[in-house]
Amino acid sequence: MPRKKEVVSGNFAKYDAVVLGSGPAGEGAAMKLAKSGKRVAIVDIREQLGGNCTHVGTIPSKALRQTVSSIIRYQRDPMFKKVGDWKQFTMKQVLRNAHKVIQQQVDTHSRFYDRNNIDVFHGRAYIQDKNTVLIFSDDGIKETLSFQQMVIATGSRPYHPQGLDFNHSRVFDSDKILDLDYPIHKIIIYGAGVIGCEYASIFIGLDHKVDLINTQHQLLSYLDDEIADALSYHLREQGVLIRHNEQIDRLETFDDHVVMHLLSGKKIKADAILWCNGRSGNTDGLGLENVGIKPNSRGQLAVNEQYQTEVDNIYAAGDVIGWPSLASAAYDQGRCAGSNMSGEIGVKPVTDIPTGIYTIPEISFFGKTESQLTEEKIPYEVGQASFRHLARAQITGDTVGELKLLFHRDTLELLGVHCFGNNAAEIVHIGQAVMQGGRNTIKYFVETTFNYPTMAEAYRVATLNGMNRLF
């Protein structure tokens, strides 16, 4: 049973630490603080726990992706008959399974808080001073909490530029798109970052026409060039029209369509538009001005290596501090913040982070790119394994993709792992473990026996390919 909330008088309660936000960062901080013996409360604006990650971000979008990926797999399997009804599915219909996953996640995380005796409050938080936070409900002040320390982990939301009416039924952001409840045939996706590329692959997988508007010169420029090129080629092959170096001028909205005008003079008509160009930290209305904390223009908070803001007893973690805006990193940032708040010594900030991009198929990488190694003048070599040559990929039909290893020519030290293909976000962790472990050379992959057939075989194939280039 959860510990009874310690109310001192009326609706006033005292805590060692209060955490704002129950997403990955908030949960990571709250759990660490509770396990350190502190009396902890967590506050979330929603009536259910889990934060944006569970309700409108990672969980529903990846569940949606899985459903679409299953449809694609079914369509290409010659053992099954072709079906066409799925082409008329609305987003809400495709997301039915996602809602089950969301509730399972809410239930799971709720048990975590109960087991760790963390008090949960639902409502809008307002920081009155550096030791007091008010919790508002629709009816007014609900609770007053005093605290010695605080973690702000309120996450982020899609950035809304002026001039776009997001209340219009055909104008969506990455949160609102999950409620799309009418069939569409063509969609404009503005912004070709991670979210834009993921949704481009989802909508093209549902047999919609997609115009992907990229404000940059290439897709995901921080990727290894070869992997970025592979993604671009694959999206185009599936039917996505990618328009690079474009900027919006204005958007016309109608009852049954939208027309986007670009600064280049182009006009694009579609059934709907999905805006995926940037995110803003959820800091407005928190009362930060009462404690002297000023967010940047995107609502994000500055922190030091301990995840401490300019106010010594207030910390921040997760999307609200900006880069890298990944659920995996957010949890570790929250945990690190909690460790520092508990007085632990030598806590390292979260830096070495694998990146997972859930396009269809996936992309994941860890370590250096070829461009970085070239700029640093490090003598490296490349080892490659094409998925189409692997027995496991041939069995499953997931033959699109490759594993690319970058290693030092002289020491054979593994310097970078880059993967494009099904289950890339899982495959990359083998290379990550080797890079961060004691045996960090590519010899590991030829001196260790892996199960066969598996996708892990790609490491052996890529290693042999790379070592052959040395002689």
XYZ file of C-alpha atoms in Angstrom:
471
model
C 0.000 0.000 0.000
C 1.278 3.537 -0.747
C 2.355 5.635 2.213
C -0.278 8.081 3.379
C 0.441 11.658 2.321
C 1.828 13.631 5.233
C -0.421 16.670 5.409
C 0.754 19.140 8.045
C -2.313 21.372 8.148
C -5.224 21.800 5.794
C -3.943 21.190 2.269
C -0.308 21.929 3.164
C 2.334 19.180 2.998
C 6.111 19.067 3.495
C 8.573 17.178 1.286
C 12.303 16.833 0.911
C 11.881 16.954 -2.874
C 9.101 17.767 -5.312
C 9.316 16.637 -8.942
C 7.262 18.395 -11.608
C 6.380 16.009 -14.439
C 6.004 12.212 -14.499
C 7.656 11.472 -17.834
C 10.985 9.592 -18.046
C 13.051 12.427 -16.530
C 10.633 13.006 -13.667
C 10.346 9.311 -12.939
C 14.114 8.812 -13.024
C 14.615 11.657 -10.546
C 11.753 10.658 -8.248
C 12.847 7.022 -8.016
C 16.460 7.921 -7.275
C 15.474 10.451 -4.613
C 13.052 8.028 -2.967
C 15.642 5.245 -2.895
C 18.039 7.731 -1.277
C 15.654 8.024 1.654
C 13.996 11.319 0.780
C 10.309 12.109 1.155
C 9.242 12.741 -2.453
C 6.149 14.077 -4.202
C 5.548 14.102 -7.938
C 3.154 16.489 -9.678
C 1.651 15.930 -13.115
C -0.840 18.073 -14.996
C -2.590 15.005 -16.416
C -4.963 12.755 -14.500
C -2.805 9.801 -15.529
C 0.930 9.322 -15.027
C 3.545 8.841 -17.722
C 3.995 12.321 -19.169
C 4.084 13.225 -22.844
C 6.246 10.174 -23.562
C 3.421 7.801 -22.642
C 0.398 9.764 -23.830
C 1.346 11.685 -26.987
C 4.996 10.913 -27.721
C 7.183 7.830 -27.773
C 4.678 5.148 -26.792
C 1.717 5.953 -29.108
C 3.893 6.936 -32.078
C 6.018 3.781 -31.824
C 2.937 1.615 -31.346
C 1.505 3.261 -34.474
C 4.741 2.574 -36.299
C 4.625 -1.087 -35.271
C 1.097 -1.479 -36.631
C 2.041 0.125 -39.954
C 5.196 -1.978 -40.127
C 3.062 -5.094 -39.648
C 0.759 -3.984 -42.476
C 3.767 -3.519 -44.771
C 5.150 -6.933 -43.815
C 1.756 -8.549 -44.451
C 1.442 -6.888 -47.846
C 4.803 -8.120 -49.075
C 4.383 -11.709 -47.891
C 3.331 -13.823 -50.909
C 1.803 -16.427 -48.578
C -1.056 -14.052 -47.757
C -3.747 -12.551 -49.923
C -3.711 -8.872 -50.693
C -6.148 -6.799 -48.677
C -7.285 -3.255 -49.335
C -9.531 -2.286 -46.437
C -6.592 -1.036 -44.368
C -6.088 1.828 -46.845
C -9.259 3.428 -45.494
C -8.194 3.242 -41.860
C -8.140 6.490 -39.906
C -5.336 7.236 -37.478
C -7.634 6.526 -34.546
C -8.415 3.059 -35.888
C -4.766 2.209 -36.436
C -3.999 3.441 -32.918
C -6.458 1.172 -31.130
C -3.680 -1.120 -29.989
C -1.588 1.857 -28.906
C -4.249 2.912 -26.417
C -3.996 -0.498 -24.760
C -0.232 -0.069 -24.468
C -0.658 3.426 -23.018
C -2.937 2.144 -20.248
C -0.552 -0.723 -19.501
C 2.284 1.791 -19.183
C 0.224 4.030 -16.895
C -0.611 1.083 -14.641
C 3.009 -0.081 -14.546
C 4.429 3.317 -13.650
C 1.713 3.923 -11.058
C 2.839 0.758 -9.270
C 6.428 2.050 -9.292
C 5.386 5.170 -7.388
C 3.306 3.154 -4.924
C 6.134 0.733 -4.189
C 8.576 3.579 -3.563
C 6.178 5.549 -1.338
C 6.121 8.548 -3.664
C 3.089 10.782 -3.263
C 1.347 11.697 -6.502
C -0.518 14.957 -7.104
C -2.509 15.804 -10.230
C -2.933 19.413 -11.292
C -1.138 22.480 -12.609
C 1.984 23.450 -10.676
C 2.871 27.057 -9.874
C 6.145 27.850 -8.092
C 5.389 30.495 -5.466
C 8.946 30.758 -4.136
C 12.081 28.604 -3.948
C 10.522 26.394 -1.268
C 6.793 26.423 -2.100
C 4.735 25.132 -5.004
C 0.981 25.457 -5.427
C -1.065 22.764 -7.157
C -4.132 24.053 -8.992
C -7.168 22.164 -10.161
C -9.947 23.571 -12.310
C -11.614 24.722 -9.081
C -8.631 26.691 -7.755
C -5.785 25.894 -5.317
C -5.814 22.211 -4.537
C -2.632 21.694 -2.508
C 0.324 23.679 -1.172
C 3.620 21.784 -1.005
C 6.807 22.933 0.689
C 10.103 21.460 -0.463
C 13.824 21.592 0.135
C 14.682 20.658 -3.462
C 12.821 20.544 -6.763
C 13.239 18.905 -10.166
C 11.545 20.498 -13.179
C 10.856 17.737 -15.698
C 7.813 19.142 -17.465
C 8.887 18.044 -20.952
C 8.141 19.808 -24.216
C 5.396 20.291 -26.793
C 5.328 20.950 -30.553
C 6.430 24.462 -31.477
C 3.571 26.546 -32.905
C 4.650 29.410 -35.180
C 2.462 32.448 -35.596
C 0.217 32.356 -38.633
C -0.819 28.703 -38.430
C -4.228 27.881 -37.016
C -3.734 24.616 -35.138
C -7.402 24.636 -34.167
C -8.293 24.031 -37.817
C -9.389 20.457 -38.490
C -6.753 19.990 -41.225
C -3.740 21.504 -39.414
C -1.914 19.083 -37.128
C 1.137 18.920 -34.915
C 2.764 15.687 -33.711
C 0.437 15.562 -30.676
C -2.814 16.331 -32.477
C -2.088 13.964 -35.395
C -2.828 11.023 -33.105
C -6.476 12.143 -33.123
C -6.834 12.242 -36.906
C -10.300 10.749 -37.366
C -11.016 11.059 -41.098
C -9.441 9.351 -44.144
C -6.795 11.276 -46.080
C -4.998 10.593 -49.340
C -2.210 13.178 -49.296
C -0.431 14.953 -46.448
C 2.220 17.673 -46.240
C 4.803 17.113 -43.505
C 6.684 20.324 -42.745
C 10.000 19.670 -41.045
C 12.240 16.710 -41.852
C 13.763 16.100 -38.449
C 13.334 12.854 -36.545
C 9.584 13.244 -36.023
C 8.962 14.377 -39.601
C 10.905 11.468 -41.096
C 9.224 8.962 -38.792
C 5.755 10.147 -39.768
C 6.710 10.293 -43.454
C 7.531 6.578 -43.347
C 4.326 5.850 -41.410
C 2.015 7.701 -43.804
C 3.688 6.317 -46.923
C 3.324 2.880 -45.312
C -0.409 3.541 -45.120
C -0.359 4.235 -48.874
C -0.835 8.006 -48.530
C 0.940 10.506 -50.742
C 3.530 12.444 -48.731
C 5.304 15.716 -49.429
C 8.156 16.057 -46.929
C 9.334 19.669 -46.677
C 12.905 19.925 -45.434
C 14.253 23.321 -44.404
C 17.818 21.946 -44.576
C 19.952 20.692 -47.461
C 19.717 17.013 -46.485
C 17.841 14.734 -44.127
C 19.136 14.443 -40.560
C 22.529 15.996 -41.241
C 24.024 14.692 -37.981
C 23.786 11.122 -39.273
C 26.647 9.441 -41.051
C 26.334 10.626 -44.658
C 25.880 7.134 -46.045
C 23.063 6.339 -43.602
C 21.337 9.674 -44.317
C 21.577 8.932 -48.035
C 20.134 5.443 -47.474
C 17.140 6.895 -45.608
C 16.561 9.495 -48.309
C 16.778 6.894 -51.068
C 14.432 4.504 -49.249
C 11.779 7.158 -48.570
C 11.881 8.263 -52.205
C 11.680 4.672 -53.399
C 8.543 4.218 -51.291
C 6.998 7.317 -52.858
C 7.793 10.201 -50.487
C 8.472 13.461 -52.342
C 11.277 15.218 -50.448
C 11.737 18.939 -51.040
C 15.031 20.253 -49.622
C 15.959 23.862 -48.740
C 12.371 25.087 -48.620
C 10.658 27.542 -46.254
C 6.987 28.203 -45.681
C 5.553 31.521 -46.771
C 1.940 31.013 -45.770
C -0.742 28.361 -45.447
C -4.261 28.546 -46.836
C -6.865 26.392 -45.085
C -10.170 25.199 -46.480
C -12.898 22.876 -45.269
C -11.582 19.935 -47.273
C -7.908 20.733 -48.005
C -4.920 22.994 -47.368
C -2.554 24.808 -49.736
C 0.994 25.550 -48.625
C 2.842 28.430 -50.300
C 6.638 28.194 -50.131
C 9.066 31.095 -50.380
C 10.420 29.481 -53.552
C 7.047 30.104 -55.201
C 5.855 26.509 -55.063
C 2.262 25.731 -54.071
C 1.342 22.345 -52.611
C -2.200 21.131 -52.117
C -3.017 18.308 -49.698
C -5.764 16.956 -47.473
C -3.886 17.990 -44.321
C -0.601 19.340 -42.986
C 1.502 17.914 -40.164
C 3.821 20.525 -38.607
C 7.011 18.904 -37.258
C 9.394 21.851 -37.085
C 10.734 22.180 -33.549
C 9.555 21.851 -29.959
C 9.116 24.221 -27.011
C 9.792 23.535 -23.351
C 6.746 23.390 -21.064
C 7.804 26.208 -18.756
C 5.182 28.897 -19.335
C 2.864 29.408 -16.390
C 5.184 27.635 -13.919
C 5.982 30.826 -12.013
C 9.700 30.627 -12.777
C 9.914 34.411 -12.607
C 9.222 34.113 -8.871
C 12.549 32.365 -8.333
C 14.623 34.199 -10.944
C 14.802 31.464 -13.596
C 14.440 32.663 -17.184
C 13.863 30.126 -19.982
C 15.295 30.735 -23.446
C 13.170 31.683 -26.462
C 12.067 28.047 -26.866
C 11.038 27.703 -23.215
C 14.088 25.586 -22.336
C 16.083 25.793 -19.102
C 19.855 26.068 -18.757
C 21.549 23.644 -16.343
C 25.110 22.796 -15.322
C 26.706 19.328 -15.366
C 24.824 18.454 -12.170
C 21.502 19.385 -13.893
C 21.217 22.307 -11.500
C 19.624 25.574 -12.624
C 20.864 28.989 -11.522
C 18.771 28.486 -8.370
C 20.797 26.132 -6.188
C 17.926 23.946 -4.942
C 16.096 23.660 -8.265
C 17.208 21.145 -10.895
C 15.885 20.302 -14.374
C 16.116 17.324 -16.714
C 14.607 15.861 -19.877
C 13.164 17.663 -22.879
C 12.720 20.860 -20.884
C 16.513 21.382 -21.021
C 16.736 20.682 -24.769
C 19.289 18.344 -26.357
C 19.122 15.428 -26.938
C 15.348 15.248 -26.285
C 15.280 11.453 -26.104
C 13.224 9.443 -23.631
C 16.199 7.190 -22.902
C 18.475 10.125 -22.120
C 15.754 11.908 -20.144
C 15.425 9.036 -17.666
C 19.185 8.980 -17.091
C 19.304 12.775 -16.770
C 16.610 12.609 -14.093
C 18.475 9.853 -12.294
C 21.695 11.874 -12.396
C 19.896 14.949 -11.082
C 18.512 12.859 -8.213
C 21.976 11.475 -7.465
C 23.467 14.963 -7.284
C 20.606 16.185 -5.110
C 21.232 13.261 -2.742
C 24.866 14.249 -2.319
C 26.518 11.504 -4.332
C 30.061 12.262 -5.458
C 31.438 11.882 -8.976
C 28.127 11.613 -10.804
C 28.817 11.817 -14.527
C 26.398 13.750 -16.763
C 24.655 11.873 -19.564
C 26.846 12.212 -22.655
C 27.410 8.925 -24.530
C 23.927 8.363 -25.892
C 22.815 5.937 -28.602
C 20.392 7.504 -31.044
C 17.357 5.587 -32.255
C 15.191 6.916 -35.083
C 12.010 4.920 -35.623
C 11.462 5.330 -39.310
C 10.457 2.238 -41.307
C 13.030 0.732 -41.260
C 14.838 2.058 -38.193
C 18.094 3.972 -37.871
C 20.409 3.849 -34.892
C 23.987 4.867 -34.232
C 26.575 5.237 -31.503
C 29.975 6.891 -31.689
C 31.691 8.854 -34.448
C 30.667 9.401 -38.059
C 33.011 9.265 -41.047
C 32.893 13.067 -41.320
C 33.924 13.493 -37.691
C 36.804 11.021 -37.978
C 37.987 12.668 -41.184
C 37.896 16.111 -39.569
C 39.827 14.785 -36.561
C 42.374 13.157 -38.913
C 41.952 9.741 -37.312
C 43.092 6.863 -39.568
C 39.974 4.740 -39.771
C 38.608 1.960 -41.904
C 35.084 0.856 -42.742
C 33.443 -2.545 -42.398
C 30.018 -3.144 -43.919
C 27.376 -5.845 -43.861
C 24.357 -5.652 -46.138
C 21.235 -7.144 -44.598
C 20.261 -8.785 -47.865
C 23.193 -11.201 -47.416
C 22.191 -12.323 -43.897
C 20.228 -15.552 -43.463
C 18.002 -14.122 -40.709
C 17.051 -11.121 -42.858
C 16.310 -13.398 -45.813
C 14.039 -15.507 -43.594
C 12.100 -12.537 -42.210
C 12.085 -10.610 -45.482
C 13.687 -7.563 -43.829
C 16.533 -7.320 -46.327
C 16.649 -3.515 -46.605
C 19.515 -2.067 -44.606
C 23.107 -2.391 -43.530
C 25.428 -2.348 -40.527
C 28.462 -0.095 -40.813
C 31.424 -0.245 -38.431
C 34.122 2.417 -38.215
C 37.376 1.359 -36.570
C 40.965 2.536 -36.120
C 43.250 1.101 -38.792
C 46.154 0.500 -36.401
C 44.568 -0.423 -33.071
C 41.318 -1.906 -34.466
C 39.435 0.089 -31.812
C 35.737 0.357 -32.625
C 34.950 4.050 -33.145
C 31.417 4.128 -34.514
C 28.433 1.870 -35.149
C 25.798 2.886 -37.700
C 22.792 0.787 -38.590
C 19.900 1.226 -41.011
C 17.317 -1.512 -41.137
C 14.755 -3.451 -39.147
C 15.584 -3.633 -35.417
C 18.502 -1.225 -35.823
C 17.759 0.294 -32.406
C 18.315 -3.148 -30.863
C 21.295 -4.170 -32.985
C 23.311 -1.038 -32.154
C 23.567 -1.956 -28.467
C 25.918 -4.853 -29.213
C 28.434 -2.407 -30.659
C 27.790 0.069 -27.858
C 28.566 -2.573 -25.237
C 31.841 -3.452 -26.957
C 32.867 0.210 -27.346
C 32.231 0.953 -23.673
C 33.520 -2.362 -22.334
C 36.997 -3.722 -21.794
C 37.294 -5.436 -25.190
C 36.708 -2.486 -27.460
C 38.275 -3.734 -30.692
C 36.519 -5.334 -33.635
C 38.384 -8.595 -32.910
C 35.615 -9.316 -30.436
C 33.195 -9.947 -33.270
C 35.328 -12.659 -34.927
C 36.533 -14.244 -31.680
C 33.043 -14.606 -30.159
C 30.415 -17.153 -31.200
C 26.972 -15.689 -31.898
C 23.712 -17.578 -32.383
C 22.885 -18.401 -35.996
C 20.850 -17.251 -37.784
C 20.608 -13.844 -36.095
C 20.954 -10.228 -37.105
C 23.964 -10.109 -34.756
C 25.827 -11.995 -37.475
C 26.069 -8.620 -39.228
C 28.850 -7.682 -36.814
C 30.985 -10.643 -37.857
C 30.329 -10.006 -41.545
C 31.091 -6.286 -41.225
C 34.268 -6.984 -39.251
C 35.622 -9.430 -41.816
C 34.721 -6.974 -44.565
C 36.629 -4.214 -42.822
C 39.669 -6.323 -41.929
C 39.970 -7.407 -45.561
C 40.498 -3.756 -46.441
C 43.628 -3.611 -44.276
C 45.668 -5.973 -46.452
